[in-house]
Coordinates of C-alpha atoms in Angstrom, one line a residue:
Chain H
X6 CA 0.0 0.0 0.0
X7 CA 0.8 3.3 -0.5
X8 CA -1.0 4.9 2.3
X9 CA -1.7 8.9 1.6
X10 CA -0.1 10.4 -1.3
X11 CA -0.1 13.8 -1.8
X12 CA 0.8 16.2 -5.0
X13 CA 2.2 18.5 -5.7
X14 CA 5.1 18.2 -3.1
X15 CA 5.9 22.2 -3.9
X16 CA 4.3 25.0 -5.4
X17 CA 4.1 28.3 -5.9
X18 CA 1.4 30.7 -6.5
X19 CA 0.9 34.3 -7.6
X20 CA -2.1 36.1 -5.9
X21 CA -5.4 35.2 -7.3
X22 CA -4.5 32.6 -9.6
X23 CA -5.9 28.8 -8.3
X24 CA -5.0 24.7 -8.1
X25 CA -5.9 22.1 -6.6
X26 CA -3.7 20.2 -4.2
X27 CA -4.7 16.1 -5.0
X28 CA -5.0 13.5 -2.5
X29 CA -5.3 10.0 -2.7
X30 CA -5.4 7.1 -0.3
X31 CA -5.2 3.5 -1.2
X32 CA -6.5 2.3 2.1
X33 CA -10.4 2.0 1.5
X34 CA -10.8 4.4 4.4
X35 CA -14.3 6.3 4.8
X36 CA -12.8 9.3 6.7
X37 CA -10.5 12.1 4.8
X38 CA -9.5 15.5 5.9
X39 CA -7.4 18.5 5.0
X40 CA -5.5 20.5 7.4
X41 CA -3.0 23.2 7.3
X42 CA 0.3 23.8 9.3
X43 CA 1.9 27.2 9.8
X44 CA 5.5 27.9 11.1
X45 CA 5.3 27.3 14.3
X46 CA 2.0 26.1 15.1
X47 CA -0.4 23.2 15.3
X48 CA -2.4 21.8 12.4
X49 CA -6.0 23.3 11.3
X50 CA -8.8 21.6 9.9
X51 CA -9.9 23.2 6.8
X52 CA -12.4 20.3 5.4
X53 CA -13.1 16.4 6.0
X54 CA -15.5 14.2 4.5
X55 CA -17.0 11.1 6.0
X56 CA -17.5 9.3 2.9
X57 CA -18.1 9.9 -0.9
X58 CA -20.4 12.4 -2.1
X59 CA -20.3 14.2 1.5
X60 CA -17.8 16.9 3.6
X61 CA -18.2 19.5 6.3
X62 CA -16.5 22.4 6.9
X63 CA -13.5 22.1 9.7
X64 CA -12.0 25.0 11.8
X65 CA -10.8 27.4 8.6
X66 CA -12.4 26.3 5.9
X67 CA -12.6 29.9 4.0
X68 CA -10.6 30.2 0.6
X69 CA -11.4 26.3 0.0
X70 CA -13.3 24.0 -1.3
X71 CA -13.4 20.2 -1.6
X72 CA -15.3 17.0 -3.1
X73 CA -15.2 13.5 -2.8
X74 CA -16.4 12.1 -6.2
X75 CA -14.7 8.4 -4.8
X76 CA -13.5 6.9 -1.7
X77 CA -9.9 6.7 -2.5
X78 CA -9.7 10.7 -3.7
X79 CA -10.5 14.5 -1.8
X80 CA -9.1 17.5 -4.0
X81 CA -8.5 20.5 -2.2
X82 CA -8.9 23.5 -4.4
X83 CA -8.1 27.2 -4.1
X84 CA -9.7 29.7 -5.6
X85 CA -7.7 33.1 -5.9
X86 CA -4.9 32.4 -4.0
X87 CA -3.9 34.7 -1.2
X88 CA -0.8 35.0 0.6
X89 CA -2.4 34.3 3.4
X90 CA -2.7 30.7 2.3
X91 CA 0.9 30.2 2.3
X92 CA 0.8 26.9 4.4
X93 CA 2.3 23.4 4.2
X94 CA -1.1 21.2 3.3
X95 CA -1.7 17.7 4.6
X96 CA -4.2 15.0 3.9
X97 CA -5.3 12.5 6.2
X98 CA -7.3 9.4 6.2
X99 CA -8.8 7.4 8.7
X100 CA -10.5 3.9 8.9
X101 CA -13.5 5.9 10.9
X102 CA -14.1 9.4 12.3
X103 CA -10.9 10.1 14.3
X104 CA -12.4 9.0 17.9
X105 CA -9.5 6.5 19.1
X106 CA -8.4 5.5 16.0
X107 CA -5.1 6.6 14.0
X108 CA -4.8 9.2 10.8
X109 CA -3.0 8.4 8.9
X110 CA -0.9 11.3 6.8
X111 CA 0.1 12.4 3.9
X112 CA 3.7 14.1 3.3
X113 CA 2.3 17.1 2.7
X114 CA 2.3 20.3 -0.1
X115 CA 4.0 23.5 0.6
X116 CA 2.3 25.9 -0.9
X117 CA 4.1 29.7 -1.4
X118 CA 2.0 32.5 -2.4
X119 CA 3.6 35.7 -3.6
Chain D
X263 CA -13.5 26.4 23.6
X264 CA -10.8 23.7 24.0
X265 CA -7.0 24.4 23.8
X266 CA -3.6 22.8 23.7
X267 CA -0.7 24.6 25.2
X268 CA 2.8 22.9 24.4
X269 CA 5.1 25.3 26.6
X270 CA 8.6 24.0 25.8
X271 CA 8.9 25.3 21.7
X272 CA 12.3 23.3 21.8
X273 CA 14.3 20.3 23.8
X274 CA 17.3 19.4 23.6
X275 CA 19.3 16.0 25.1
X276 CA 22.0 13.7 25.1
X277 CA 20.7 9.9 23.1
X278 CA 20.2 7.3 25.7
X279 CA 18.5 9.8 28.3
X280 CA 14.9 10.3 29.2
X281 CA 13.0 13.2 28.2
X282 CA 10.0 14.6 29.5
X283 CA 7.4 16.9 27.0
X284 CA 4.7 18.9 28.6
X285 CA 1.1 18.8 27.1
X286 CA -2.1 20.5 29.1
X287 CA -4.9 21.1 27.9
X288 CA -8.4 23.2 28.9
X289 CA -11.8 21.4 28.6
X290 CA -15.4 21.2 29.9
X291 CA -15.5 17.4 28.9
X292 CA -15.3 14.6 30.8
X293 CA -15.0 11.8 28.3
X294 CA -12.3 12.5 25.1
X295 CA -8.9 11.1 23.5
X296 CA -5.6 12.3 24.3
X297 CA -2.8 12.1 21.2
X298 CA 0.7 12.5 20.4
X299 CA 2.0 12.8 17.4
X300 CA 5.4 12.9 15.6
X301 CA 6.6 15.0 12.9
X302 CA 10.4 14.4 11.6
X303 CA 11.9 16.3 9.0
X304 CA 10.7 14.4 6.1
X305 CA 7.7 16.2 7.2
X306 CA 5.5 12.9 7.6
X307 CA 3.1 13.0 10.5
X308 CA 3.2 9.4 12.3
X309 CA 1.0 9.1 15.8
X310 CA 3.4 8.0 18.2
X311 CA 0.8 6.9 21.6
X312 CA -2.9 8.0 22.6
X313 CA -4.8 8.1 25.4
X314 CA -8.8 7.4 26.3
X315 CA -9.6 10.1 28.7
X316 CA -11.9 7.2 31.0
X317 CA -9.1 4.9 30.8
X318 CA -6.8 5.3 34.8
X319 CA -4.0 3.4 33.4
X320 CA -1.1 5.4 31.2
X321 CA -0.9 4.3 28.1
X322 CA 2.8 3.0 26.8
X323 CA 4.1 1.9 23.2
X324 CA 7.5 0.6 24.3
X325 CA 9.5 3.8 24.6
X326 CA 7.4 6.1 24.5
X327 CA 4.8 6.7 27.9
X328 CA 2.4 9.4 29.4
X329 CA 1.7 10.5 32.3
X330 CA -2.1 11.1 32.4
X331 CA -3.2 13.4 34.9
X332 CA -7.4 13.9 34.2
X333 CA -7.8 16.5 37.1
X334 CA -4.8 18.6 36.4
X335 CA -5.7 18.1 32.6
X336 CA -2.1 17.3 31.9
X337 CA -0.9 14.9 29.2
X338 CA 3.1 14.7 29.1
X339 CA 5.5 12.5 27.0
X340 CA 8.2 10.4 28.1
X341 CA 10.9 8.6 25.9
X342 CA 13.0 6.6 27.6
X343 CA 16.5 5.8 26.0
X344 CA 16.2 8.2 23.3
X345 CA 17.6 7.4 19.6
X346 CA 18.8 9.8 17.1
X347 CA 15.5 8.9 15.2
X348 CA 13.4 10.8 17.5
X349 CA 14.8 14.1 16.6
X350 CA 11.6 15.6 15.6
X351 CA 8.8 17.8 16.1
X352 CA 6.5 16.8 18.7
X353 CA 2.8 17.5 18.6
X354 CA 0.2 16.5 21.4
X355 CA -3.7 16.7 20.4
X356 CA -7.1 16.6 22.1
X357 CA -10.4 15.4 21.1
X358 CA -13.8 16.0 21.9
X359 CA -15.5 12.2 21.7
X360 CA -18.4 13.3 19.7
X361 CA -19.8 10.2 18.3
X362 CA -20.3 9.5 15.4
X363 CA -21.2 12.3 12.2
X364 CA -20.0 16.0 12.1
X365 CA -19.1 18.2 14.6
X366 CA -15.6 16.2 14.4
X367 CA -13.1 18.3 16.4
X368 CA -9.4 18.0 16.7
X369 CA -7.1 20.5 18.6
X370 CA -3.6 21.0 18.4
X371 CA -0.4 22.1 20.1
X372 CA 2.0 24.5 18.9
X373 CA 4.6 21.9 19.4
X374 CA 8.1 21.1 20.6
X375 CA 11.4 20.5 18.6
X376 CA 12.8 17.7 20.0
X377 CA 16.4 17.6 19.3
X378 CA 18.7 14.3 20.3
X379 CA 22.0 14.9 20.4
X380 CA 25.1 12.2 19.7

């Protein structure tokens, strides 16, 4: 397996153009979810989705937006970039909603926006 | 609202000691899950030990141990014999046990640098 794969690795953006970071996990897991790390802080929970066809909205979820057309795949996708975005972006799965059981995590996208 | 305070940003010891990282955290709840997680350089978050909040007993994963303290709403990391491989940053996490559906919520720590030294 290959777990969580994430891509791009890197990327840069100008202000207001858009992409979407691609996720992909080979685990059959119901649960995905996209956070954000600044420098020097804890993750953030922009979106997660407990299974195909439906997400929620997580802790900072404004300047995104996500679906989840399968089970194995959740785009994330910003729309006119801000530098304010500049983040490193991770995707996680899990087997079922957090609770006691483990994430697992992508290696993440750096995203720069200038 | 719940929070996660991580009050050492950095650490530093000799490999083969025992270090010690802080977690508390601030909650109404009684019943939620305790985690830490790992973060080394290649940037890949791994859970390293976790923690039922009605369960007395610490939990331990070989090297790695907490000590749970419910009424002081403490949740520090020990490793015993540390390796150069756990050079990394340290992140501790709370969550609400909310059942099952949305209203999912996971909080973080700022985190600590954990740096092993030869």
């Amino acid at each position: 397996n290959a777990g969580v794969t994430q891509t791009p690795k890197f990327r840069i953006l100008k202000i207001g153009q858009s992409m979407t970071l691609q996720c992909t996990q080979d685990m059959n897991h119901n649960y995905m979810y996209w956070y954000r790390q600044d420098p020097g802080m804890g993750l953030k929970l922009i979106y997660y989705s407990v299974g195909a066809g439906i997400t929620d909205k997580g802790e900072v979820p404004n300047g995104y937006n996500v679906s989840r057309s399968t089970t194995e795949d959740f785009p994330l996708r910003l729309e006119l970039a801000a530098p304010s975005q500049t983040s490193v972006y991770f995707c996680a799965s899990s087997y079922v909603l957090i609770s006691y059981n483990e994430q697992f995590f992508g290696p993440g996208t750096r995203l720069t926006v200038l | 609202a719940q929070t996660v305070t991580q009050s050492q940003p950095e650490m530093s010891v000799q490999e083969a000691e025992t270090v010690t990282l802080s977690c508390t955290y601030d909650t109404s709840e009684s019943n939620y899950y305790l985690f830490w997680y790992k973060q080394p350089p290649s940037r890949q978050m791994i859970l390293v030990i976790r923690q039922e909040a009605y369960k007395q007993q610490n939990a331990t994963e070989n090297r790695f141990s907490v000590n749970f303290q419910k009424a002081a709403k403490s949740f520090s990391l020990k490793i015993s014999d540390s390796q150069l491989g756990d050079t990394a940053m340290y992140f501790c996490a709370f969550m609400k046990h909310e059942g099952r559906g949305s209203n999912y919520q996971l909080i973080w720590g700022a985190g600590t640098k954990l740096i092993i030294k030869p």
